[in-house]
Coordinates of C-alpha atoms in Angstrom, one line a residue:
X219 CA 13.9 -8.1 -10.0
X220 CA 13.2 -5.7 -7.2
X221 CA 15.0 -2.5 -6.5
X222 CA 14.9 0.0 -3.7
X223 CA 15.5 3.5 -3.8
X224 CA 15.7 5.9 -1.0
X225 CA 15.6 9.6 -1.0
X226 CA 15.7 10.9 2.7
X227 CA 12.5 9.7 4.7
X228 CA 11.0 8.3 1.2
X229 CA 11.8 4.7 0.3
X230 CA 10.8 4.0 -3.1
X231 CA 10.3 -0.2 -3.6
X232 CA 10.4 -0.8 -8.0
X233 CA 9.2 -4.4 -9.2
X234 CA 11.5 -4.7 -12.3
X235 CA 10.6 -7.3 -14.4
X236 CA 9.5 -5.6 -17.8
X237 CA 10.0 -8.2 -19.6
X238 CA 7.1 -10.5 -17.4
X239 CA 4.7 -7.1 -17.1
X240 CA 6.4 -7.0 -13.5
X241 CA 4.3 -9.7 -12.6
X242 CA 5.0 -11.4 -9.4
X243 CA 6.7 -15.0 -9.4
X244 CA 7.9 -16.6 -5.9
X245 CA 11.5 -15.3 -5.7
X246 CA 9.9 -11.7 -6.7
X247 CA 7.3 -12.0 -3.7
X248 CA 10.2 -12.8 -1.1
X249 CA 12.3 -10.3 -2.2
X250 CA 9.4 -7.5 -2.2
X251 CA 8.0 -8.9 1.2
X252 CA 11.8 -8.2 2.3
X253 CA 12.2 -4.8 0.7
X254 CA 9.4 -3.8 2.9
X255 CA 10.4 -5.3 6.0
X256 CA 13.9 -3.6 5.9
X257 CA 11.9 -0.4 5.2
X258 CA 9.6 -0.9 8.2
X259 CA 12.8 -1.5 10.2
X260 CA 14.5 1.5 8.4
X261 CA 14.3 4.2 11.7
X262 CA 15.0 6.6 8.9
X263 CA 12.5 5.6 6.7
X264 CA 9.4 7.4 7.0
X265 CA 7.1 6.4 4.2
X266 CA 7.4 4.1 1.0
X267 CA 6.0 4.4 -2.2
X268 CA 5.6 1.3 -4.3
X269 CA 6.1 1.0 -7.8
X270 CA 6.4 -0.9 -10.9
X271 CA 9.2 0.1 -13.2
X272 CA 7.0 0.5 -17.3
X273 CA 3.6 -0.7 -15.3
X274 CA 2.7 -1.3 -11.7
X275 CA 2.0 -5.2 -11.8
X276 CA 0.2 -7.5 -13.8
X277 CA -0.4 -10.4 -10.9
X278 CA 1.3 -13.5 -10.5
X279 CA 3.0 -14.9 -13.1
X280 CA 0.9 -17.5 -14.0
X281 CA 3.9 -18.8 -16.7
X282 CA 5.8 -19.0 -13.7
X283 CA 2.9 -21.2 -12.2
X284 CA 2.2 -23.2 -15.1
X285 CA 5.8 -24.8 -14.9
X286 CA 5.7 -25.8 -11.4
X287 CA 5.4 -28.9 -10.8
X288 CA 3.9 -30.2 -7.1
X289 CA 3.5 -27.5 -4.4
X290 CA 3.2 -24.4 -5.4
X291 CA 5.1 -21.5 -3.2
X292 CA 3.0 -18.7 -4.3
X293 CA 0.4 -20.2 -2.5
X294 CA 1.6 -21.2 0.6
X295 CA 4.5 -19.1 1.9
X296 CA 6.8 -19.5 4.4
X297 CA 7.4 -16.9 7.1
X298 CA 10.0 -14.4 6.6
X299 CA 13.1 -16.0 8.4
X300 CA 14.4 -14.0 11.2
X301 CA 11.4 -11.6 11.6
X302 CA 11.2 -10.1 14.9
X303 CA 8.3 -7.5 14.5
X304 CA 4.5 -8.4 15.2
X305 CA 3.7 -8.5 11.6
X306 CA 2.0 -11.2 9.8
X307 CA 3.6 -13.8 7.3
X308 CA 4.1 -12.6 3.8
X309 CA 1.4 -13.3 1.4
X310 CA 1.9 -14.8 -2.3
X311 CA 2.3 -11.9 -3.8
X312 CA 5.0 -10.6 -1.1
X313 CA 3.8 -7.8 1.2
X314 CA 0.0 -8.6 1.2
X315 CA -0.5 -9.8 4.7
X316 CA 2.2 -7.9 6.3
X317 CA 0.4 -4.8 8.1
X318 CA 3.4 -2.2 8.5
X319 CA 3.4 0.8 10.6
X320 CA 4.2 3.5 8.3
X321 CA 2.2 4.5 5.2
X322 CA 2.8 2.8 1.8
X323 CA 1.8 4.6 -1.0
X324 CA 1.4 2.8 -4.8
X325 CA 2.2 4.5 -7.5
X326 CA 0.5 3.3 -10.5
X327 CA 1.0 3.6 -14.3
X328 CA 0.4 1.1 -16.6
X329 CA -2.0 -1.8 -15.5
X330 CA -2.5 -2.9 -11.8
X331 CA -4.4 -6.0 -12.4
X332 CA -5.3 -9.2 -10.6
X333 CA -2.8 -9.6 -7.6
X334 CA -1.2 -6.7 -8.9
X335 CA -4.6 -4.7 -7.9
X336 CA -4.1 -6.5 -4.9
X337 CA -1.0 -5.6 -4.3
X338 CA -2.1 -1.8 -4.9
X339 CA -5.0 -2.1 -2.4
X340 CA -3.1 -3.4 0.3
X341 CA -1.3 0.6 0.2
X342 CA -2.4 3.3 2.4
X343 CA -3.2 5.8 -0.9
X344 CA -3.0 5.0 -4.6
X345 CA -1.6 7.5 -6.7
X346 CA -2.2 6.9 -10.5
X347 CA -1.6 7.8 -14.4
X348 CA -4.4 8.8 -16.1
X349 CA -4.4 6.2 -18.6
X350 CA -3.3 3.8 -15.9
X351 CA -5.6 0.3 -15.5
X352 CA -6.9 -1.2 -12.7
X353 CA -9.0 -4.8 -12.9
X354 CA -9.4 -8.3 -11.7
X355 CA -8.4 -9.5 -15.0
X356 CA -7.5 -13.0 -13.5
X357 CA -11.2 -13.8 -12.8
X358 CA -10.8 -15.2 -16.7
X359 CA -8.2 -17.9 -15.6
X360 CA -10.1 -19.1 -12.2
X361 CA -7.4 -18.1 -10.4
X362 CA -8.9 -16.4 -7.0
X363 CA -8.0 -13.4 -5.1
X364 CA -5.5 -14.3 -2.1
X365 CA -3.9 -11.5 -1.7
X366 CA -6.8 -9.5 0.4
X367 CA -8.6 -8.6 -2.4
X368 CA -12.1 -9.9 -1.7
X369 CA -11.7 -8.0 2.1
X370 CA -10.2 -4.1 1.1
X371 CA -11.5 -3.9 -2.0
X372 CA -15.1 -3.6 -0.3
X373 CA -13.9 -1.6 3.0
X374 CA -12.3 0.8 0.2
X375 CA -15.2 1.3 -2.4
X376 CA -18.4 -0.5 -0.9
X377 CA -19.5 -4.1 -1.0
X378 CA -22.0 -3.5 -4.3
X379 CA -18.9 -1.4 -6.0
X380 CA -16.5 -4.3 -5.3
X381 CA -19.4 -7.2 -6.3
X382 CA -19.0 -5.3 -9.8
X383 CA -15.6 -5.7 -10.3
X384 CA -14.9 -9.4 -8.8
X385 CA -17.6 -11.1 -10.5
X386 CA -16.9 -9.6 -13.8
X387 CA -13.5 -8.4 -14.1
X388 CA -13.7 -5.8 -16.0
X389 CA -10.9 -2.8 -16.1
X390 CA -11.2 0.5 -14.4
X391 CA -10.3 3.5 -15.8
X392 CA -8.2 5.9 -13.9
X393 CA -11.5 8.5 -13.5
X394 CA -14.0 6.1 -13.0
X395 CA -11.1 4.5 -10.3
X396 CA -11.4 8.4 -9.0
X397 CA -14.9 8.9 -9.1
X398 CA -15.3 5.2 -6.9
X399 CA -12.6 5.9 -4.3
X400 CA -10.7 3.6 -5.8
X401 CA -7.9 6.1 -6.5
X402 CA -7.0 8.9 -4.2
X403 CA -5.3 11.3 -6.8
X404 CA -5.0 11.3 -11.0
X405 CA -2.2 13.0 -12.5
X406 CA -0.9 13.2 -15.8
X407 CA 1.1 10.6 -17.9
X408 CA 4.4 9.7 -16.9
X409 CA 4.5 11.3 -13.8
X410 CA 3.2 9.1 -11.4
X411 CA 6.6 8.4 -9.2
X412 CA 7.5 11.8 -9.2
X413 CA 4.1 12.9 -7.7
X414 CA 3.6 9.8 -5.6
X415 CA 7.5 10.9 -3.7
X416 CA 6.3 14.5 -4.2
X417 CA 3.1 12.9 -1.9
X418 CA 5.5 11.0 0.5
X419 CA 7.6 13.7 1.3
X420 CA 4.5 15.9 2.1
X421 CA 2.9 13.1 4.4
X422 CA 6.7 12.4 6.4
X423 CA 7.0 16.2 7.3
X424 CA 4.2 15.5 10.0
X425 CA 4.7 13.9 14.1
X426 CA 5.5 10.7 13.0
X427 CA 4.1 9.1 16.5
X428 CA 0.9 10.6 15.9
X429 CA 0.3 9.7 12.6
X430 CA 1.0 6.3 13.0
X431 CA -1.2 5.9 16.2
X432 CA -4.5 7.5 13.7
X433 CA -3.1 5.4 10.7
X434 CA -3.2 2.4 12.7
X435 CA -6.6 3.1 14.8
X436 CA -8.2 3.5 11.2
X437 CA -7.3 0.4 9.9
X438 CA -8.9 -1.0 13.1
X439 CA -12.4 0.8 12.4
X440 CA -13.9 -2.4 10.6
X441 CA -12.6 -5.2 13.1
X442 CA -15.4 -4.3 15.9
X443 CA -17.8 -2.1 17.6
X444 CA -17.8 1.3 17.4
X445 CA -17.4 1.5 21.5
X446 CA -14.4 -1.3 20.7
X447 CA -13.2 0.9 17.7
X448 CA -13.3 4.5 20.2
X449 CA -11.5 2.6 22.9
X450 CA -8.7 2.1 20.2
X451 CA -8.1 4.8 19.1
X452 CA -7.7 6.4 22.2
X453 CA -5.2 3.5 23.3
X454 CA -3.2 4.7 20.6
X455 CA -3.3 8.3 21.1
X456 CA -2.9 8.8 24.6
X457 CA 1.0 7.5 24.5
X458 CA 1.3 10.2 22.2
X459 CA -0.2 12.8 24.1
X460 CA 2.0 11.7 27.2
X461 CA 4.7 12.1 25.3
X462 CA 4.3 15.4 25.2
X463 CA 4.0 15.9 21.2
X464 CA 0.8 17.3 20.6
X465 CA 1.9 20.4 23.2
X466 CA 5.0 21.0 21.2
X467 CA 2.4 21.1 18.4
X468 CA 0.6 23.1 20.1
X469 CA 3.1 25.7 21.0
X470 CA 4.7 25.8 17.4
X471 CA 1.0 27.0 16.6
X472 CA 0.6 29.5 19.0
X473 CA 4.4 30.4 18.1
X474 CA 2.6 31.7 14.9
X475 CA 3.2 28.9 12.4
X476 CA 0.4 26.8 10.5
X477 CA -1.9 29.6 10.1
X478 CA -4.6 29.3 7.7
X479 CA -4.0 25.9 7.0
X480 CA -0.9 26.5 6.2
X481 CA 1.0 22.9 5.9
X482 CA 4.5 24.4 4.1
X483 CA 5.9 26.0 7.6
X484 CA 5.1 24.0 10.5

């Protein structure tokens, strides 16, 4: 159903249900929301990427839905029992409304449609296959967007870019995804894990502290002023300064490393 893989600082969560599309019924959604906790509370963990084993995710599985009878879980979850970090409660589709504080990043071949778009817009970065899908597919069935769709699809790609693709539902290729901002990178066929961990690696090589604090602050830059947004940011940034990291930073600079935007020494 779901299985996690870990490979030093990079976590790797897999939705494994091939034979559903790896769409997301209710025990699937606890047990990624779960995967994702225990990676936030990993202190070895440093970044996750997220991926569907044969295709990333093709929503909720609305067979699943159309055999329940009475309440549906999907749609109103329960809180994760036994959660002790300030993070929200998980979502129907399992990690949606849980903001972590490392970076999550999807990897995506296959389709990522309906919540499974969802699912890949609630990630940092989207890395995906160049015949990969993205679409809102489940605008057909009247089923609506819960998952945070209808608020980071706009912050992402712009409020008349994301009007186009919730009213209509159409699917995305991976180089008009690209061109849109829906997609941050587009590699070749059957490579998007590989290059996606290749990514993860690159990203948990950096001051941890630090890029948490601007990770954070960012996702902050749409709740309020800009004054509010500036006084945020710097909340975040001078604990890390006091700690003293950016001047061991600093010094492993002047030491002679990172020159020329170097990133492979530093």
């Amino acid at each position: 159903m779901v299985r996690v893989e870990k490979n030093g600082p990079v976590t790797t969560v897999i939705i494994d249900r091939a034979h559903a599309r790896n769409a997301v019924d209710g025990p699937t959604a606890r047990a990624l929301a779960e995967a994702f906790m225990d990676f936030e509370q990993d202190d070895e963990a440093k970044v996750a990427v997220f991926y569907g084993d044969g295709g990333f995710c093709a929503g909720a599985d609305l067979k699943a839905v159309a055999q329940m009878d009475g309440a549906n879980p999907m749609v109103d979850p329960a809180p994760l029992k036994g959660e002790t970090l300030s993070l929200d409660d998980s979502g129907p589709m399992g990690p949606s409304r849980l903001l972590l504080s490392k970076p999550v990043i999807a990897a995506i071949e296959g389709h990522a449609v309906a919540g499974g778009m969802e699912l890949a817009l609630w990630c940092d970065m989207r890395v995906m296959e160049a015949d990969a899908v993205f679409g809102i597919f489940c605008r057909r069935w009247g089923v609506p967007l819960i998952d945070g769709g209808t608020q980071r699809l706009p912050r992402l790609i712009g409020l008349s870019r994301a009007m186009d693709l919730i009213l209509t539902g159409r699917p995305v290729a991976a180089n008009e995804a690209l061109q849109m901002g829906l997609a941050n990178r587009v590699v070749d066929t059957g490579t998007v894990r590989a290059e996606a961990e290749q990514l993860a690696l690159s990203i948990a090589q950096f001051p941890q502290d630090c890029l948490r604090a601007d990770r954070l602050s960012a996702y902050q830059a749409f709740d309020g002023s800009i004054e509010e947004g500036l006084a945020i940011e710097f909340s975040r940034g001078r604990p890390v300064v006091d700690q003293g990291l950016a001047s061991s930073g600093a010094a492993r600079f002047a030491s002679g490393k990172g020159r020329g935007g170097d990133f492979s020494d530093i």
